[in-house]
mmCIF file of C-alpha atoms in Angstrom:
data_model
loop_
_atom_site.group_PDB
_atom_site.id
_atom_site.type_symbol
_atom_site.label_atom_id
_atom_site.label_comp_id
_atom_site.label_asym_id
_atom_site.label_seq_id
_atom_site.Cartn_x
_atom_site.Cartn_y
_atom_site.Cartn_z
ATOM 1 C CA UNK A 106 -14.617 9.890 -22.152
ATOM 2 C CA UNK A 107 -11.175 10.624 -20.832
ATOM 3 C CA UNK A 108 -11.551 8.749 -17.551
ATOM 4 C CA UNK A 109 -9.023 5.988 -16.999
ATOM 5 C CA UNK A 110 -7.464 6.498 -20.455
ATOM 6 C CA UNK A 111 -4.203 4.728 -19.548
ATOM 7 C CA UNK A 112 -6.099 1.764 -18.090
ATOM 8 C CA UNK A 113 -8.290 1.454 -21.188
ATOM 9 C CA UNK A 114 -5.239 1.679 -23.468
ATOM 10 C CA UNK A 115 -3.400 -0.972 -21.442
ATOM 11 C CA UNK A 116 -6.383 -3.339 -21.601
ATOM 12 C CA UNK A 117 -6.821 -2.720 -25.353
ATOM 13 C CA UNK A 118 -3.152 -3.563 -25.951
ATOM 14 C CA UNK A 119 -3.476 -7.077 -24.512
ATOM 15 C CA UNK A 120 -3.695 -9.263 -27.608
ATOM 16 C CA UNK A 121 -6.463 -11.830 -27.490
ATOM 17 C CA UNK A 122 -8.088 -10.599 -24.275
ATOM 18 C CA UNK A 123 -11.667 -9.410 -24.465
ATOM 19 C CA UNK A 124 -12.724 -7.789 -21.179
ATOM 20 C CA UNK A 125 -16.194 -8.618 -19.928
ATOM 21 C CA UNK A 126 -16.170 -6.301 -16.929
ATOM 22 C CA UNK A 127 -13.552 -4.015 -15.392
ATOM 23 C CA UNK A 128 -13.965 -2.613 -11.875
ATOM 24 C CA UNK A 129 -11.948 -0.577 -9.421
ATOM 25 C CA UNK A 130 -12.353 -2.133 -6.002
ATOM 26 C CA UNK A 131 -11.476 -0.343 -2.777
ATOM 27 C CA UNK A 132 -11.414 -2.560 0.286
ATOM 28 C CA UNK A 133 -11.858 -0.663 3.557
ATOM 29 C CA UNK A 134 -9.579 -1.369 6.522
ATOM 30 C CA UNK A 135 -10.207 -4.724 8.240
ATOM 31 C CA UNK A 136 -12.533 -5.821 5.411
ATOM 32 C CA UNK A 137 -13.497 -9.476 5.164
ATOM 33 C CA UNK A 138 -15.311 -10.175 1.883
ATOM 34 C CA UNK A 139 -17.967 -12.813 1.541
ATOM 35 C CA UNK A 140 -17.068 -16.033 -0.224
ATOM 36 C CA UNK A 141 -18.645 -16.104 -3.670
ATOM 37 C CA UNK A 142 -18.238 -17.784 -7.048
ATOM 38 C CA UNK A 143 -19.105 -17.204 -10.669
ATOM 39 C CA UNK A 144 -21.440 -19.447 -12.610
ATOM 40 C CA UNK A 145 -19.527 -19.869 -15.878
ATOM 41 C CA UNK A 146 -16.023 -21.053 -16.653
ATOM 42 C CA UNK A 147 -16.154 -18.962 -19.835
ATOM 43 C CA UNK A 148 -14.949 -16.010 -17.725
ATOM 44 C CA UNK A 149 -11.548 -15.645 -16.044
ATOM 45 C CA UNK A 150 -10.750 -13.031 -13.395
ATOM 46 C CA UNK A 151 -7.585 -11.010 -12.823
ATOM 47 C CA UNK A 152 -6.873 -8.878 -9.746
ATOM 48 C CA UNK A 153 -4.150 -6.244 -10.120
ATOM 49 C CA UNK A 154 -2.993 -4.668 -6.879
ATOM 50 C CA UNK A 155 -2.904 -0.886 -7.353
ATOM 51 C CA UNK A 156 -2.400 0.265 -3.768
ATOM 52 C CA UNK A 157 -2.021 -2.690 -1.444
ATOM 53 C CA UNK A 158 -0.562 -2.564 2.094
ATOM 54 C CA UNK A 159 2.377 -4.976 2.222
ATOM 55 C CA UNK A 160 1.100 -8.554 2.619
ATOM 56 C CA UNK A 161 -1.980 -7.404 4.535
ATOM 57 C CA UNK A 162 -4.518 -7.970 1.731
ATOM 58 C CA UNK A 163 -5.139 -11.564 0.703
ATOM 59 C CA UNK A 164 -7.051 -13.370 -2.022
ATOM 60 C CA UNK A 165 -8.400 -16.805 -1.219
ATOM 61 C CA UNK A 166 -9.371 -19.065 -4.136
ATOM 62 C CA UNK A 167 -10.579 -22.523 -3.200
ATOM 63 C CA UNK A 168 -8.338 -23.710 -0.367
ATOM 64 C CA UNK A 169 -5.380 -21.510 -1.330
ATOM 65 C CA UNK A 170 -4.735 -18.044 0.076
ATOM 66 C CA UNK A 171 -2.105 -15.627 -1.259
ATOM 67 C CA UNK A 172 -1.142 -12.053 -0.449
ATOM 68 C CA UNK A 173 -1.902 -9.435 -3.097
ATOM 69 C CA UNK A 174 0.933 -7.035 -3.878
ATOM 70 C CA UNK A 175 1.001 -3.654 -5.580
ATOM 71 C CA UNK A 176 1.812 -4.116 -9.274
ATOM 72 C CA UNK A 177 1.220 -7.884 -9.331
ATOM 73 C CA UNK A 178 -1.635 -9.794 -10.961
ATOM 74 C CA UNK A 179 -3.515 -12.792 -9.574
ATOM 75 C CA UNK A 180 -5.399 -14.718 -12.281
ATOM 76 C CA UNK A 181 -8.032 -17.344 -11.469
ATOM 77 C CA UNK A 182 -11.133 -19.197 -12.618
ATOM 78 C CA UNK A 183 -13.957 -17.462 -10.758
ATOM 79 C CA UNK A 184 -16.082 -20.628 -10.587
ATOM 80 C CA UNK A 185 -13.905 -21.576 -7.602
ATOM 81 C CA UNK A 186 -15.121 -20.082 -4.313
ATOM 82 C CA UNK A 187 -13.089 -16.931 -3.640
ATOM 83 C CA UNK A 188 -12.901 -13.942 -1.322
ATOM 84 C CA UNK A 189 -10.745 -10.931 -0.463
ATOM 85 C CA UNK A 190 -9.560 -9.832 2.944
ATOM 86 C CA UNK A 191 -7.821 -6.625 3.999
ATOM 87 C CA UNK A 192 -6.179 -6.995 7.431
ATOM 88 C CA UNK A 193 -4.576 -3.564 7.149
ATOM 89 C CA UNK A 194 -5.562 -0.397 9.045
ATOM 90 C CA UNK A 195 -5.724 1.369 5.636
ATOM 91 C CA UNK A 196 -7.771 0.816 2.482
ATOM 92 C CA UNK A 197 -6.410 -1.186 -0.416
ATOM 93 C CA UNK A 198 -7.271 -0.665 -4.097
ATOM 94 C CA UNK A 199 -7.477 -3.411 -6.711
ATOM 95 C CA UNK A 200 -8.296 -3.373 -10.425
ATOM 96 C CA UNK A 201 -10.568 -6.337 -11.143
ATOM 97 C CA UNK A 202 -10.799 -7.441 -14.762
ATOM 98 C CA UNK A 203 -13.072 -10.248 -15.855
ATOM 99 C CA UNK A 204 -12.484 -11.393 -19.395
ATOM 100 C CA UNK A 205 -13.615 -14.139 -21.704
ATOM 101 C CA UNK A 206 -11.592 -17.334 -21.684
ATOM 102 C CA UNK A 207 -9.126 -17.217 -24.610
ATOM 103 C CA UNK A 208 -10.757 -20.370 -26.036
ATOM 104 C CA UNK A 209 -14.072 -18.539 -26.607
ATOM 105 C CA UNK A 210 -14.477 -17.399 -30.217
ATOM 106 C CA UNK A 211 -16.069 -14.072 -31.166
ATOM 107 C CA UNK A 212 -19.448 -15.622 -32.084
ATOM 108 C CA UNK A 213 -19.618 -17.485 -28.774
ATOM 109 C CA UNK A 214 -18.754 -14.269 -26.931
ATOM 110 C CA UNK A 215 -21.673 -12.425 -28.551
ATOM 111 C CA UNK A 216 -24.064 -15.286 -27.755
ATOM 112 C CA UNK A 217 -22.893 -15.326 -24.120
ATOM 113 C CA UNK A 218 -23.359 -11.548 -23.845
ATOM 114 C CA UNK A 219 -26.863 -11.849 -25.328
ATOM 115 C CA UNK A 220 -27.784 -14.676 -22.941
ATOM 116 C CA UNK A 221 -26.462 -12.709 -19.945
ATOM 117 C CA UNK A 222 -28.639 -9.719 -20.915
ATOM 118 C CA UNK A 223 -31.629 -12.007 -21.436
ATOM 119 C CA UNK A 224 -31.144 -13.665 -18.030
ATOM 120 C CA UNK A 225 -30.859 -10.263 -16.330
ATOM 121 C CA UNK A 226 -34.138 -9.181 -17.952
ATOM 122 C CA UNK A 227 -35.849 -12.438 -16.974
ATOM 123 C CA UNK A 228 -34.735 -12.108 -13.350
ATOM 124 C CA UNK A 229 -36.585 -8.774 -13.204
ATOM 125 C CA UNK A 230 -39.799 -10.391 -14.419
ATOM 126 C CA UNK A 231 -42.527 -11.306 -11.873
ATOM 127 C CA UNK A 232 -43.205 -14.493 -13.883
ATOM 128 C CA UNK A 233 -39.604 -15.607 -13.454
ATOM 129 C CA UNK A 234 -39.742 -15.001 -9.700
ATOM 130 C CA UNK A 235 -43.061 -16.864 -9.427
ATOM 131 C CA UNK A 236 -41.735 -19.806 -11.493
ATOM 132 C CA UNK A 237 -38.605 -19.889 -9.308
ATOM 133 C CA UNK A 238 -40.809 -20.150 -6.201
ATOM 134 C CA UNK A 239 -42.828 -23.030 -7.684
ATOM 135 C CA UNK A 240 -39.686 -24.991 -8.630
ATOM 136 C CA UNK A 241 -38.078 -24.273 -5.249
ATOM 137 C CA UNK A 242 -41.133 -25.377 -3.245
ATOM 138 C CA UNK A 243 -41.566 -28.488 -5.406
ATOM 139 C CA UNK A 244 -38.007 -29.502 -4.533
ATOM 140 C CA UNK A 245 -38.594 -28.954 -0.816
ATOM 141 C CA UNK A 246 -36.358 -25.891 -0.560
ATOM 142 C CA UNK A 247 -37.102 -22.795 1.479
ATOM 143 C CA UNK A 248 -39.060 -20.302 -0.663
ATOM 144 C CA UNK A 249 -37.356 -17.400 1.140
ATOM 145 C CA UNK A 250 -34.017 -18.501 -0.310
ATOM 146 C CA UNK A 251 -35.394 -18.413 -3.853
ATOM 147 C CA UNK A 252 -36.285 -14.732 -3.526
ATOM 148 C CA UNK A 253 -32.761 -13.684 -2.477
#
């Protein structure tokens, strides 16, 4: 479609980058995001500030925290724990682009995409959930955590 044509054209013009996922993220006022991390260093993440209150929205990666600014990009390995915070009384908008590490060849990219789809399908399966509970209980972990 015609939605976000300029954004799609800009992403397509970046030689060697193959986006995995692109998202517009709007952080409400006084938002404090949960710390999270990715599970594969095959993916890198870029945050582009689109509408960011001056120095009031911050990105924390590992132990380092930096302000996001409109028009600037923060690039990081998402396997490090990271979170966003908006200390402003207004919303802030960020374009989040996850893309394959430049060292990943085209064949590897297709295999990774296939495996991601396969894992998503398996996670929906009752057998997968049951097997996860058995492994979790055998290791002495709380079964309630395995379901989440």
